[in-house]
Backbone as a chain_set.jsonl record, in Angstrom:
{"seq": "MSAKSAISKEIFAPLDERMLGAVQVKRRTKKKIPFLATGGQGEYLTYICLSVTNKKPTQASITKVKQFEGSTSFVRRSQWMLEQLRQVNGIDPNRDSAEFDLLFENAFDQWVASTASEKCTFFQILHHTCQRYLTDRKPEFINCQSKIMGGNSILHSAADSVTSAVQKASQALNERGERLGRAEEKTEDMKNSAQQFAETAHKKEHLTASSASRHMYQQN", "coords": {"N": [[98.958, -70.77, -193.439], [97.983, -67.443, -192.776], [95.014, -66.106, -192.108], [95.262, -62.786, -193.015], [97.109, -63.644, -195.195], [96.196, -65.126, -196.875], [93.351, -64.05, -197.932], [94.371, -61.735, -199.209], [96.012, -63.168, -200.887], [93.727, -65.029, -202.256], [91.591, -62.836, -202.746], [92.549, -59.933, -203.424], [94.885, -60.651, -205.151], [94.371, -62.02, -207.607], [93.084, -59.398, -208.687], [95.254, -58.325, -209.039], [95.736, -56.512, -207.738], [97.21, -55.134, -204.785], [97.312, -55.645, -200.807], [97.393, -53.596, -198.508], [96.922, -53.937, -195.486], [94.97, -55.159, -193.149], [91.989, -55.474, -190.732], [90.778, -57.681, -188.01], [87.158, -57.409, -187.42], [84.345, -56.868, -185.55], [80.43, -55.906, -185.49], [79.942, -53.375, -183.459], [77.088, -52.645, -183.034], [74.314, -54.321, -183.138], [73.37, -55.075, -186.455], [70.285, -54.108, -188.265], [68.929, -57.126, -190.432], [66.715, -58.411, -192.553], [65.111, -61.239, -191.945], [64.831, -62.98, -194.498], [66.871, -62.291, -195.851], [69.261, -63.232, -194.86], [70.349, -65.544, -195.803], [70.555, -67.791, -194.3], [73.348, -68.377, -193.689], [75.012, -68.577, -191.351], [77.221, -67.827, -188.982], [79.936, -66.022, -189.051], [83.577, -64.492, -189.943], [84.55, -61.048, -190.239], [86.494, -58.704, -192.035], [87.728, -55.985, -192.671], [89.514, -54.567, -195.259], [92.761, -53.0, -196.975], [93.645, -51.82, -199.676], [96.016, -51.571, -202.457], [96.028, -50.827, -206.242], [97.905, -52.624, -208.422], [98.514, -51.238, -211.126], [99.051, -48.406, -212.54], [97.163, -45.045, -213.053], [97.659, -45.381, -209.542], [95.142, -46.467, -207.198], [93.472, -46.6, -204.563], [91.306, -48.676, -202.133], [89.091, -49.393, -199.743], [87.735, -52.444, -198.231], [85.494, -54.74, -197.663], [85.113, -57.868, -196.305], [84.636, -61.26, -195.89], [84.244, -64.388, -194.036], [82.522, -67.318, -194.204], [81.51, -69.602, -191.626], [82.564, -72.623, -191.432], [83.984, -72.627, -194.03], [86.686, -72.513, -195.609], [87.29, -70.032, -197.901], [86.917, -67.058, -198.752], [85.168, -64.322, -199.471], [84.496, -61.525, -201.228], [82.84, -58.322, -200.049], [81.379, -55.393, -199.334], [82.504, -52.935, -201.204], [84.803, -49.825, -201.25], [85.925, -46.671, -202.488], [88.772, -45.02, -201.526], [88.965, -42.401, -201.437], [86.459, -42.106, -200.905], [85.947, -42.396, -198.19], [84.926, -40.458, -195.521], [85.387, -40.068, -192.399], [87.297, -40.999, -189.774], [86.956, -42.447, -186.824], [88.63, -42.498, -184.016], [87.688, -43.441, -181.367], [88.292, -42.87, -178.922], [90.936, -40.896, -177.688], [93.041, -41.508, -175.403], [93.483, -43.593, -174.391], [94.273, -47.153, -175.193], [92.061, -48.46, -177.462], [89.774, -50.849, -178.758], [87.786, -49.934, -180.414], [86.121, -48.498, -183.314], [85.158, -46.217, -185.477], [83.661, -45.778, -188.684], [83.204, -43.762, -191.357], [81.505, -43.433, -194.585], [80.647, -42.019, -197.686], [78.112, -42.976, -198.046], [78.062, -44.538, -196.477], [77.934, -45.802, -193.103], [79.574, -47.327, -190.273], [79.968, -49.147, -187.433], [82.547, -50.44, -185.476], [84.424, -53.056, -183.943], [87.694, -54.275, -183.157], [89.862, -56.829, -183.281], [91.519, -57.229, -181.462], [93.2, -53.922, -179.449], [95.668, -53.393, -181.01], [95.754, -54.468, -183.244], [94.084, -52.915, -184.31], [95.399, -50.384, -183.905], [97.626, -50.957, -185.61], [96.348, -51.12, -188.361], [95.451, -48.536, -188.334], [97.418, -47.078, -188.444], [98.391, -47.679, -191.016], [96.489, -46.95, -192.507], [96.252, -44.104, -192.191], [98.916, -43.447, -193.097], [98.11, -44.32, -195.959], [96.313, -42.929, -196.851], [97.175, -40.19, -196.629], [99.4, -40.389, -198.601], [98.217, -41.162, -201.068], [95.851, -39.472, -201.639], [95.042, -35.943, -202.74], [93.127, -34.378, -202.393], [90.949, -34.267, -200.908], [91.146, -35.384, -197.887], [90.166, -38.034, -195.617], [88.915, -36.708, -192.145], [90.28, -37.745, -189.541], [89.668, -38.585, -185.987], [89.648, -38.187, -182.742], [92.081, -40.101, -182.033], [94.924, -41.501, -181.579], [98.001, -40.45, -180.656], [100.62, -41.817, -181.077], [98.925, -43.365, -183.214], [98.223, -41.494, -185.406], [100.7, -40.904, -186.151], [102.154, -39.137, -184.549], [104.171, -38.899, -182.791], [106.684, -39.966, -183.598], [106.914, -37.755, -185.71], [106.898, -35.451, -184.128], [109.247, -36.112, -182.951], [111.192, -36.488, -185.001], [111.004, -33.259, -185.615], [111.856, -32.354, -183.408], [114.893, -33.203, -183.55], [115.64, -32.446, -185.93], [115.717, -29.6, -185.14], [117.402, -29.472, -183.152], [119.752, -30.579, -184.328], [120.249, -28.042, -186.356], [120.63, -26.093, -184.45], [122.664, -27.427, -183.096], [124.381, -26.643, -185.538], [124.416, -24.081, -186.025], [125.807, -23.275, -183.135], [128.07, -24.102, -183.698], [129.302, -23.232, -186.161], [129.091, -20.372, -185.149], [131.228, -20.504, -182.926], [133.21, -21.712, -184.253], [133.566, -19.106, -185.908], [134.119, -17.169, -184.063], [136.31, -18.111, -183.078], [137.585, -17.363, -185.051], [137.85, -14.591, -185.304], [138.895, -14.15, -182.981], [141.608, -15.294, -183.418], [142.269, -13.155, -185.461], [142.093, -10.816, -184.236], [144.253, -10.784, -182.117], [145.829, -10.95, -183.906], [145.951, -8.699, -185.333], [146.345, -7.147, -182.751], [149.142, -7.809, -182.305], [150.565, -6.707, -184.792], [149.752, -3.789, -183.996], [151.465, -3.467, -181.639], [154.205, -4.208, -182.86], [154.215, -2.066, -184.445], [154.039, 0.025, -182.985], [156.812, -0.485, -181.399], [158.475, -0.365, -183.254], [158.027, 2.246, -184.152], [158.741, 3.441, -181.333], [161.744, 2.944, -181.469], [162.906, 4.161, -183.808], [161.853, 6.578, -183.217], [163.64, 6.695, -180.67], [166.46, 6.258, -182.19], [166.569, 8.539, -183.636], [166.708, 10.425, -181.807], [168.835, 10.077, -180.46], [170.491, 10.31, -182.518], [170.045, 13.31, -183.388], [171.087, 14.503, -180.757], [173.821, 13.416, -180.794], [174.698, 14.583, -183.358], [174.47, 17.623, -182.152], [176.271, 17.645, -179.934], [178.597, 16.854, -181.42], [179.216, 19.651, -182.819], [178.911, 21.073, -181.225], [181.534, 20.569, -180.189], [183.023, 21.715, -182.067], [182.603, 24.141, -182.102]], "CA": [[99.114, -69.264, -194.255], [97.227, -66.764, -191.633], [93.861, -65.692, -192.404], [95.585, -62.31, -193.423], [97.732, -63.752, -196.257], [95.143, -65.879, -198.11], [92.667, -62.884, -198.271], [95.838, -61.211, -200.083], [96.292, -64.021, -202.254], [92.673, -65.231, -202.832], [91.154, -61.65, -203.108], [93.582, -59.063, -203.905], [96.267, -60.82, -206.184], [93.872, -62.247, -208.93], [92.642, -58.192, -209.368], [96.119, -57.22, -209.789], [95.592, -55.455, -206.3], [98.163, -55.575, -203.611], [96.52, -55.651, -199.908], [98.108, -53.441, -197.459], [96.444, -53.813, -194.154], [93.389, -55.732, -192.627], [91.574, -55.772, -189.447], [89.466, -58.56, -188.105], [86.685, -56.393, -186.394], [83.157, -56.872, -185.052], [79.942, -54.931, -185.055], [79.484, -52.705, -182.0], [75.832, -52.482, -183.039], [73.372, -55.156, -184.349], [72.435, -54.408, -187.961], [69.152, -54.91, -188.645], [68.723, -57.159, -191.793], [65.652, -58.924, -193.33], [65.021, -62.525, -191.906], [64.929, -63.607, -195.467], [68.142, -61.956, -196.527], [70.578, -63.975, -194.291], [70.153, -66.722, -196.551], [70.499, -68.997, -193.462], [74.883, -68.659, -193.586], [75.215, -68.714, -190.113], [78.365, -67.059, -188.24], [81.194, -65.418, -190.116], [84.625, -63.588, -189.628], [84.471, -59.992, -191.255], [87.917, -58.537, -192.276], [88.081, -54.699, -193.164], [90.836, -54.267, -195.968], [92.901, -52.063, -197.491], [94.191, -52.262, -201.069], [95.726, -50.552, -203.999], [96.263, -51.091, -207.445], [99.421, -52.165, -209.029], [98.544, -50.241, -212.187], [99.455, -46.95, -212.686], [97.546, -44.446, -211.398], [97.229, -45.9, -208.008], [93.648, -46.903, -206.633], [93.162, -47.065, -203.362], [90.196, -49.159, -201.563], [88.536, -50.288, -198.266], [86.705, -53.681, -198.816], [84.877, -56.009, -196.646], [85.383, -59.238, -196.728], [83.567, -62.202, -194.994], [84.597, -66.282, -194.229], [81.689, -67.942, -193.298], [81.633, -70.533, -190.886], [82.357, -74.107, -192.041], [84.252, -72.658, -195.422], [88.079, -72.167, -195.614], [87.567, -69.505, -198.885], [86.825, -65.983, -198.355], [84.071, -63.741, -200.144], [84.626, -60.057, -201.045], [81.328, -58.028, -200.157], [81.126, -53.814, -199.699], [83.629, -52.022, -201.224], [84.814, -48.21, -201.148], [87.308, -46.0, -203.032], [89.582, -43.96, -200.696], [88.119, -41.397, -201.992], [84.676, -42.025, -200.354], [86.059, -42.035, -196.439], [84.907, -39.021, -195.151], [85.771, -39.862, -191.479], [87.722, -42.383, -189.122], [86.517, -42.33, -185.451], [89.055, -43.875, -183.238], [86.636, -43.349, -180.187], [89.079, -42.823, -177.352], [92.398, -40.552, -177.69], [93.487, -40.915, -173.997], [93.672, -45.157, -173.763], [93.774, -48.145, -176.61], [90.612, -49.017, -177.732], [89.614, -51.599, -180.014], [86.219, -49.869, -180.837], [86.399, -47.166, -184.543], [83.624, -46.225, -187.009], [84.203, -45.539, -190.245], [81.947, -42.949, -192.208], [81.98, -43.304, -196.368], [79.973, -41.058, -198.503], [76.831, -43.618, -198.154], [77.196, -45.586, -195.565], [78.477, -45.838, -191.488], [79.92, -48.525, -189.766], [80.61, -49.131, -185.837], [83.168, -51.694, -185.375], [85.444, -53.47, -182.461], [88.763, -55.118, -183.671], [89.901, -57.985, -182.458], [92.288, -56.374, -180.461], [93.451, -52.44, -179.682], [97.033, -53.246, -180.97], [95.534, -54.751, -184.493], [93.313, -51.855, -184.997], [96.341, -49.289, -183.995], [98.302, -50.742, -186.907], [95.496, -50.889, -189.344], [94.937, -47.025, -188.684], [98.512, -46.303, -188.934], [98.747, -47.794, -192.15], [95.273, -46.228, -193.4], [96.331, -42.643, -192.033], [99.804, -43.368, -194.263], [97.813, -43.956, -197.183], [95.505, -41.737, -196.897], [98.405, -39.458, -196.766], [100.033, -40.592, -199.938], [97.225, -41.319, -202.236], [94.597, -38.37, -201.455], [95.408, -35.219, -202.707], [92.156, -33.124, -202.736], [90.064, -34.203, -199.969], [91.648, -36.62, -197.301], [89.324, -37.731, -194.427], [89.532, -36.598, -191.285], [91.187, -38.201, -188.353], [89.245, -37.602, -185.08], [89.372, -39.261, -181.344], [93.061, -41.012, -181.949], [96.349, -41.646, -180.318], [99.224, -39.744, -181.487], [101.087, -42.767, -182.272], [98.358, -43.64, -184.635], [98.498, -40.608, -186.269], [102.278, -40.936, -186.463], [102.425, -37.727, -183.84], [105.385, -39.103, -181.521], [107.678, -39.967, -184.39], [107.192, -36.13, -186.27], [108.152, -34.386, -183.153], [110.86, -36.352, -182.589], [112.122, -35.95, -186.355], [111.146, -32.039, -185.482], [112.965, -31.962, -182.277], [116.076, -33.794, -184.233], [115.962, -31.218, -186.513], [115.589, -28.316, -184.511], [118.554, -29.661, -182.472], [120.863, -30.423, -185.052], [120.547, -26.929, -186.517], [120.842, -25.43, -183.359], [124.148, -27.674, -182.834], [125.547, -26.548, -186.944], [124.659, -22.743, -185.57], [126.499, -23.111, -182.287], [129.256, -24.668, -184.124], [129.644, -22.388, -187.337], [129.646, -19.265, -184.098], [132.504, -20.8, -181.941], [134.462, -21.351, -185.359], [133.701, -17.624, -186.302], [134.658, -16.45, -182.545], [137.856, -18.083, -183.034], [138.369, -16.832, -186.074], [137.769, -13.158, -185.04], [139.712, -14.125, -181.914], [142.85, -14.619, -183.823], [142.33, -11.675, -186.301], [142.002, -9.55, -182.838], [145.291, -11.247, -181.767], [147.417, -10.754, -185.151], [146.066, -7.067, -184.613], [147.127, -6.619, -181.326], [150.233, -8.05, -182.227], [150.781, -6.15, -185.333], [149.702, -2.819, -183.125], [152.569, -3.858, -180.866], [155.355, -4.741, -183.407], [154.076, -1.027, -185.11], [154.219, 0.79, -181.857], [157.928, -0.648, -181.077], [159.043, 0.119, -184.219], [158.102, 3.864, -183.825], [159.77, 3.914, -180.658], [162.799, 2.512, -181.596], [163.098, 4.882, -184.705], [162.312, 7.728, -182.103], [165.138, 6.67, -179.856], [167.31, 6.723, -182.923], [166.313, 10.223, -183.988], [166.846, 11.453, -180.661], [170.407, 9.958, -180.114], [171.392, 10.954, -183.552], [170.306, 14.766, -182.719], [172.038, 14.75, -179.626], [175.419, 12.901, -181.359], [174.964, 15.872, -183.866], [174.375, 18.866, -181.151], [177.621, 17.449, -179.616], [179.69, 17.42, -182.706], [178.904, 20.853, -183.2], [179.048, 21.961, -179.965], [183.008, 20.505, -180.137], [183.693, 22.097, -183.066], [183.147, 25.581, -181.627]], "C": [[98.149, -68.792, -193.268], [95.93, -66.233, -192.888], [94.011, -63.963, -193.449], [96.356, -62.297, -195.398], [96.738, -64.367, -197.218], [94.123, -64.942, -198.537], [93.286, -62.348, -199.198], [95.582, -62.26, -201.284], [94.959, -64.168, -202.917], [91.758, -63.953, -203.778], [91.484, -60.918, -204.07], [94.369, -59.701, -205.367], [95.375, -61.119, -207.254], [93.557, -60.544, -209.846], [93.737, -57.323, -209.929], [96.348, -56.05, -208.819], [96.549, -55.988, -205.392], [97.562, -55.22, -202.088], [97.701, -54.986, -199.155], [98.001, -53.826, -195.881], [94.941, -54.52, -193.969], [93.421, -55.535, -191.261], [90.557, -56.51, -189.393], [88.387, -57.66, -187.223], [85.193, -57.611, -186.35], [82.089, -56.111, -185.443], [79.535, -54.859, -183.62], [77.934, -53.007, -182.002], [74.975, -53.725, -183.849], [72.96, -54.629, -185.37], [71.497, -55.407, -187.917], [68.965, -55.404, -190.117], [67.279, -58.546, -191.573], [65.932, -60.492, -192.662], [65.834, -63.446, -193.243], [66.455, -63.365, -195.989], [69.234, -62.5, -195.968], [70.83, -65.243, -195.095], [70.639, -68.016, -195.556], [72.527, -69.286, -193.427], [75.268, -68.95, -192.257], [76.032, -67.906, -189.993], [79.65, -66.875, -189.322], [82.027, -64.35, -189.682], [84.117, -62.328, -190.314], [85.897, -59.122, -190.92], [87.648, -57.027, -192.869], [89.281, -54.85, -193.758], [91.359, -53.452, -196.526], [93.78, -52.839, -198.225], [94.684, -51.334, -201.519], [95.838, -51.161, -204.897], [97.64, -51.25, -207.892], [99.695, -51.172, -210.322], [98.529, -48.903, -212.071], [97.927, -46.201, -213.162], [97.119, -45.758, -210.4], [95.958, -45.306, -207.295], [93.876, -47.367, -205.259], [91.851, -47.71, -202.67], [89.965, -49.541, -200.121], [87.731, -51.4, -199.006], [86.537, -54.436, -197.443], [84.922, -56.992, -196.682], [85.234, -59.98, -195.317], [84.265, -63.651, -194.881], [83.51, -66.385, -193.201], [82.037, -69.188, -192.396], [81.4, -72.161, -191.536], [83.285, -73.884, -193.508], [85.613, -72.269, -195.058], [88.469, -70.996, -196.785], [86.91, -67.971, -197.792], [85.789, -65.15, -199.397], [84.239, -62.168, -199.914], [83.098, -59.311, -200.973], [81.267, -56.707, -200.186], [82.433, -53.54, -200.284], [83.742, -50.262, -201.575], [86.058, -47.886, -201.958], [87.435, -45.077, -201.829], [89.096, -42.894, -200.824], [86.486, -40.469, -201.059], [84.639, -42.002, -198.528], [86.047, -40.927, -196.198], [85.348, -38.838, -193.479], [86.059, -41.081, -190.669], [87.953, -42.062, -187.944], [87.308, -43.396, -184.645], [88.389, -43.788, -181.83], [87.503, -42.516, -179.358], [90.683, -42.134, -177.66], [93.451, -40.854, -176.324], [93.924, -42.844, -173.596], [93.521, -45.946, -175.53], [92.739, -48.483, -176.134], [90.658, -49.369, -179.087], [88.519, -51.067, -181.016], [86.71, -48.324, -182.414], [84.995, -47.346, -185.206], [84.582, -45.556, -187.606], [82.891, -44.752, -190.745], [82.004, -42.646, -193.684], [80.747, -41.904, -196.464], [78.644, -41.766, -198.325], [76.799, -44.792, -197.299], [78.084, -45.563, -194.274], [78.84, -46.899, -190.892], [80.329, -48.454, -188.57], [81.171, -50.493, -185.557], [83.737, -51.899, -183.976], [86.129, -54.46, -183.247], [88.692, -56.07, -182.649], [90.928, -57.761, -181.167], [92.966, -54.845, -181.018], [94.74, -52.138, -180.419], [96.576, -53.514, -182.769], [94.699, -53.544, -185.041], [94.375, -50.27, -184.558], [97.199, -49.731, -185.087], [97.991, -50.614, -188.133], [95.183, -49.39, -189.456], [96.255, -46.17, -188.913], [99.084, -46.427, -190.465], [97.675, -46.726, -193.316], [95.36, -44.656, -193.316], [97.755, -42.222, -193.06], [99.138, -43.293, -195.632], [97.12, -43.163, -197.851], [96.522, -40.136, -197.472], [99.225, -38.955, -198.093], [99.523, -40.696, -200.901], [96.162, -40.652, -202.959], [95.274, -37.225, -201.721], [94.761, -33.73, -202.609], [91.462, -32.948, -201.477], [90.201, -35.493, -199.38], [90.76, -36.827, -196.135], [89.852, -37.351, -193.06], [89.654, -37.524, -190.126], [90.698, -37.888, -186.833], [89.895, -38.509, -183.74], [90.809, -40.358, -181.635], [94.167, -40.422, -181.482], [97.348, -40.775, -181.103], [99.885, -40.701, -181.834], [100.377, -43.266, -183.094], [98.53, -43.1, -185.774], [100.257, -40.372, -186.587], [103.048, -39.593, -185.839], [103.851, -37.959, -182.955], [106.365, -38.819, -182.799], [107.683, -38.316, -185.503], [107.403, -35.401, -185.168], [109.107, -34.988, -182.83], [111.556, -35.84, -183.384], [112.281, -34.326, -186.147], [112.087, -31.621, -184.399], [114.523, -32.132, -183.015], [116.565, -33.082, -184.865], [116.39, -30.178, -186.177], [117.007, -28.51, -183.524], [119.804, -29.793, -183.204], [121.012, -29.12, -185.476], [120.94, -26.042, -185.66], [122.39, -25.75, -182.876], [125.509, -27.309, -184.051], [125.363, -24.629, -186.318], [125.578, -22.329, -184.323], [128.167, -23.223, -182.963], [129.974, -23.545, -185.014], [130.056, -20.548, -186.014], [130.591, -19.62, -183.265], [133.831, -20.795, -183.141], [134.857, -19.249, -185.909], [134.393, -17.01, -185.254], [135.95, -16.357, -182.547], [138.338, -17.75, -184.203], [138.821, -15.137, -185.977], [138.964, -13.553, -183.859], [141.332, -13.798, -182.309], [143.485, -13.385, -185.016], [142.577, -10.911, -185.142], [143.798, -10.298, -182.664], [146.79, -11.085, -182.771], [147.334, -9.585, -185.282], [146.503, -6.588, -183.675], [148.675, -7.115, -181.776], [150.895, -6.943, -183.732], [150.779, -4.07, -184.67], [151.027, -2.694, -182.033], [153.713, -3.932, -181.891], [155.193, -2.648, -184.245], [154.896, 0.206, -183.901], [155.73, 1.109, -181.308], [158.456, -0.065, -182.13], [159.115, 1.786, -184.403], [159.128, 4.181, -182.718], [161.318, 3.663, -180.65], [163.099, 3.664, -182.773], [162.933, 6.444, -183.991], [163.649, 7.878, -181.115], [166.165, 7.088, -180.557], [167.469, 7.961, -183.629], [167.215, 10.677, -182.922], [168.403, 11.422, -180.243], [171.397, 10.439, -181.388], [171.5, 12.785, -183.657], [170.918, 15.192, -181.734], [173.64, 14.598, -180.487], [175.626, 14.481, -182.169], [174.705, 17.428, -183.241], [175.968, 18.912, -180.698], [178.889, 18.021, -180.342], [179.765, 18.529, -182.612], [179.575, 21.897, -182.425], [181.193, 22.2, -179.486], [183.758, 21.563, -180.957], [183.874, 23.9, -182.733], [184.056, 25.661, -180.885]], "O": [[97.403, -69.662, -192.818], [96.011, -66.072, -194.106], [93.226, -63.756, -194.374], [96.239, -61.509, -196.337], [96.626, -63.932, -198.364], [93.952, -65.012, -199.754], [92.711, -62.453, -200.282], [95.033, -62.055, -202.367], [94.805, -63.61, -204.004], [91.382, -64.003, -204.949], [91.069, -60.968, -205.227], [94.328, -59.14, -206.462], [95.579, -60.296, -208.146], [93.687, -60.361, -211.057], [93.699, -56.343, -210.673], [96.94, -54.989, -209.014], [96.689, -57.201, -205.24], [97.184, -54.053, -202.193], [98.8, -55.536, -199.085], [99.005, -53.983, -195.185], [93.972, -54.305, -194.698], [94.452, -55.428, -190.596], [89.592, -56.437, -190.154], [88.886, -57.165, -186.212], [85.057, -58.712, -186.882], [82.615, -55.156, -186.014], [79.051, -55.695, -182.857], [77.48, -53.598, -181.022], [75.08, -53.931, -185.058], [72.167, -53.689, -185.301], [71.499, -56.623, -187.726], [68.848, -54.576, -191.021], [67.08, -59.314, -190.632], [67.049, -60.951, -192.899], [66.82, -64.183, -193.212], [67.104, -64.281, -196.493], [70.294, -62.287, -196.556], [71.794, -65.913, -194.725], [71.037, -69.078, -196.035], [72.931, -70.412, -193.133], [76.097, -69.859, -192.222], [75.928, -66.978, -190.795], [80.066, -67.639, -190.193], [81.535, -63.367, -189.127], [83.154, -62.536, -191.053], [86.306, -58.918, -189.777], [87.161, -57.202, -193.986], [90.215, -55.232, -193.053], [90.495, -52.659, -196.899], [94.414, -53.859, -197.953], [94.219, -50.216, -201.298], [95.783, -52.366, -204.652], [98.471, -50.344, -207.831], [100.716, -50.518, -210.53], [97.74, -48.401, -211.27], [97.338, -47.04, -213.844], [96.439, -46.764, -210.603], [95.748, -44.149, -206.931], [94.423, -48.427, -204.954], [91.037, -46.787, -202.711], [90.887, -50.028, -199.465], [87.202, -51.288, -200.111], [87.297, -54.612, -196.491], [84.513, -57.189, -197.826], [85.514, -59.621, -194.173], [84.908, -63.97, -195.881], [83.4, -65.944, -192.057], [83.108, -69.722, -192.685], [80.369, -72.679, -191.967], [83.373, -74.898, -194.2], [85.666, -71.589, -194.033], [89.674, -70.768, -196.899], [86.601, -67.915, -196.602], [85.788, -65.783, -200.453], [84.163, -61.606, -198.821], [82.23, -59.677, -201.765], [81.026, -56.422, -201.359], [83.438, -53.993, -199.735], [82.829, -49.614, -202.085], [87.022, -48.642, -202.088], [86.506, -44.504, -201.258], [88.707, -42.463, -199.739], [85.93, -39.401, -200.804], [83.693, -41.711, -197.797], [86.986, -40.202, -196.528], [85.645, -37.703, -193.109], [85.335, -42.074, -190.735], [88.983, -41.436, -187.693], [87.035, -44.588, -184.505], [89.108, -44.449, -181.081], [87.2, -41.33, -179.224], [91.595, -42.938, -177.857], [94.592, -40.392, -176.331], [94.586, -43.179, -172.614], [92.977, -45.551, -176.561], [92.385, -48.746, -174.984], [91.134, -48.838, -180.09], [88.322, -51.544, -182.134], [87.531, -47.421, -182.254], [84.156, -48.235, -185.356], [85.668, -45.033, -187.359], [81.741, -45.127, -190.52], [82.556, -41.599, -194.022], [80.243, -41.164, -195.619], [77.763, -40.924, -198.5], [75.981, -45.711, -197.263], [79.227, -45.204, -194.559], [77.979, -47.736, -191.163], [81.209, -47.606, -188.423], [80.48, -51.503, -185.424], [83.581, -51.115, -183.04], [85.548, -55.329, -183.897], [87.976, -56.218, -181.659], [90.831, -58.263, -180.048], [93.211, -54.504, -182.175], [95.079, -50.965, -180.569], [97.089, -52.731, -183.568], [94.72, -53.296, -186.246], [93.987, -49.17, -184.951], [97.651, -48.756, -185.687], [98.753, -50.194, -189.004], [94.709, -48.951, -190.504], [96.314, -45.028, -189.369], [99.886, -45.677, -191.023], [97.916, -46.099, -194.348], [94.746, -43.942, -194.109], [97.847, -41.15, -193.658], [99.457, -42.406, -196.423], [97.189, -42.764, -199.014], [96.421, -39.381, -198.438], [99.561, -37.845, -198.504], [100.171, -40.372, -201.896], [95.669, -40.84, -204.071], [96.291, -37.148, -201.032], [95.242, -32.598, -202.666], [91.316, -31.847, -200.947], [89.722, -36.521, -199.86], [90.505, -35.787, -195.528], [91.023, -37.584, -192.758], [88.594, -38.128, -189.961], [91.275, -36.929, -186.321], [90.613, -39.486, -183.954], [90.545, -41.542, -181.424], [94.382, -39.272, -181.1], [97.193, -40.572, -182.307], [99.969, -40.768, -183.061], [101.02, -43.791, -184.004], [98.839, -43.632, -186.84], [100.704, -39.522, -187.358], [104.075, -39.073, -186.276], [104.466, -36.98, -182.53], [106.787, -37.688, -183.039], [108.778, -37.994, -185.963], [108.279, -34.549, -185.31], [110.015, -34.328, -182.324], [112.402, -34.986, -183.116], [113.391, -33.853, -186.39], [112.923, -30.722, -184.487], [115.272, -31.156, -182.999], [117.758, -32.811, -184.737], [117.366, -29.672, -186.73], [117.601, -27.473, -183.228], [120.827, -29.226, -182.821], [122.068, -28.683, -185.017], [121.646, -25.124, -186.078], [123.184, -24.916, -182.439], [126.727, -27.447, -183.944], [126.423, -24.006, -186.259], [126.103, -21.216, -184.342], [129.145, -22.526, -182.691], [131.036, -23.025, -184.673], [131.058, -19.841, -186.125], [130.879, -18.609, -182.625], [134.921, -20.224, -183.089], [135.851, -18.554, -186.117], [135.327, -16.271, -185.566], [136.685, -15.406, -182.281], [139.549, -17.842, -184.404], [139.83, -14.609, -186.447], [140.063, -13.051, -184.093], [142.07, -12.873, -181.967], [144.608, -12.955, -185.28], [143.59, -10.221, -185.263], [144.458, -9.958, -183.646], [148.007, -11.087, -182.588], [148.407, -8.992, -185.391], [147.107, -5.517, -183.728], [149.474, -6.334, -181.258], [151.936, -6.374, -183.405], [151.687, -3.283, -184.937], [151.42, -1.561, -181.754], [154.574, -3.331, -181.248], [156.264, -2.098, -184.504], [155.898, 0.914, -183.999], [156.097, 2.212, -180.901], [159.03, 0.987, -181.848], [160.121, 2.413, -184.738], [160.108, 4.907, -182.89], [162.031, 4.209, -179.809], [163.997, 4.31, -182.234], [163.752, 7.341, -184.193], [164.388, 8.839, -180.903], [166.884, 7.991, -180.129], [168.529, 8.296, -184.158], [168.302, 11.221, -183.121], [169.063, 12.373, -179.827], [172.574, 10.8, -181.349], [172.514, 13.442, -183.892], [171.354, 16.342, -181.774], [174.402, 15.538, -180.714], [176.416, 15.347, -181.793], [174.782, 18.37, -184.029], [176.748, 19.83, -180.952], [179.703, 18.926, -180.161], [180.858, 18.711, -182.075], [180.281, 22.888, -182.616], [181.86, 23.088, -178.956], [184.803, 22.134, -180.643], [184.814, 24.654, -182.984], [184.466, 26.765, -180.527]]}, "num_chains": 1, "name": "protein.A"}
């Protein structure tokens, strides 16, 4: 079982929560902790986890989970409600970077993910979760690549929508043009038929008049 699967099962499942994503991190800067506060626990791994409750109304939270050296279990540490997240800083929007910052109402942490890819995946899940579950105040995402924000997919979707609309409009115009063309041809045919009818009637009238004149001349 992977570490993330174990965290989901051990930390969140017992509280009827569902873990959406997690990223293994290390601090970019050493946090000053009093010597006595360390408790001699030694080295540890740190994970930043995003979870939601299964019960309605759904509540999302970000939890710091640690696994100490020599232990197979995980320990829940700090936790914040997603509403407390104020800013997500991707550090560099122009390259794949494993570094990022999280700013909460009462805390600020500078992290380095195990890989840039893992950070990217976590950011995508985090951004989507914020858009889905936060209505009033969403955190600010700064210095993030467009792929993290879903920018490419949004642009492609918009472009596809525009292209589809243009194609439909073009097809409608073509169909309308064909209908107008057929109507014009029909009108022209009717006009020609009427003109031929008028010419034929005029000729008949002229022949009738000529015949009547000759008849009257013969009688006289």
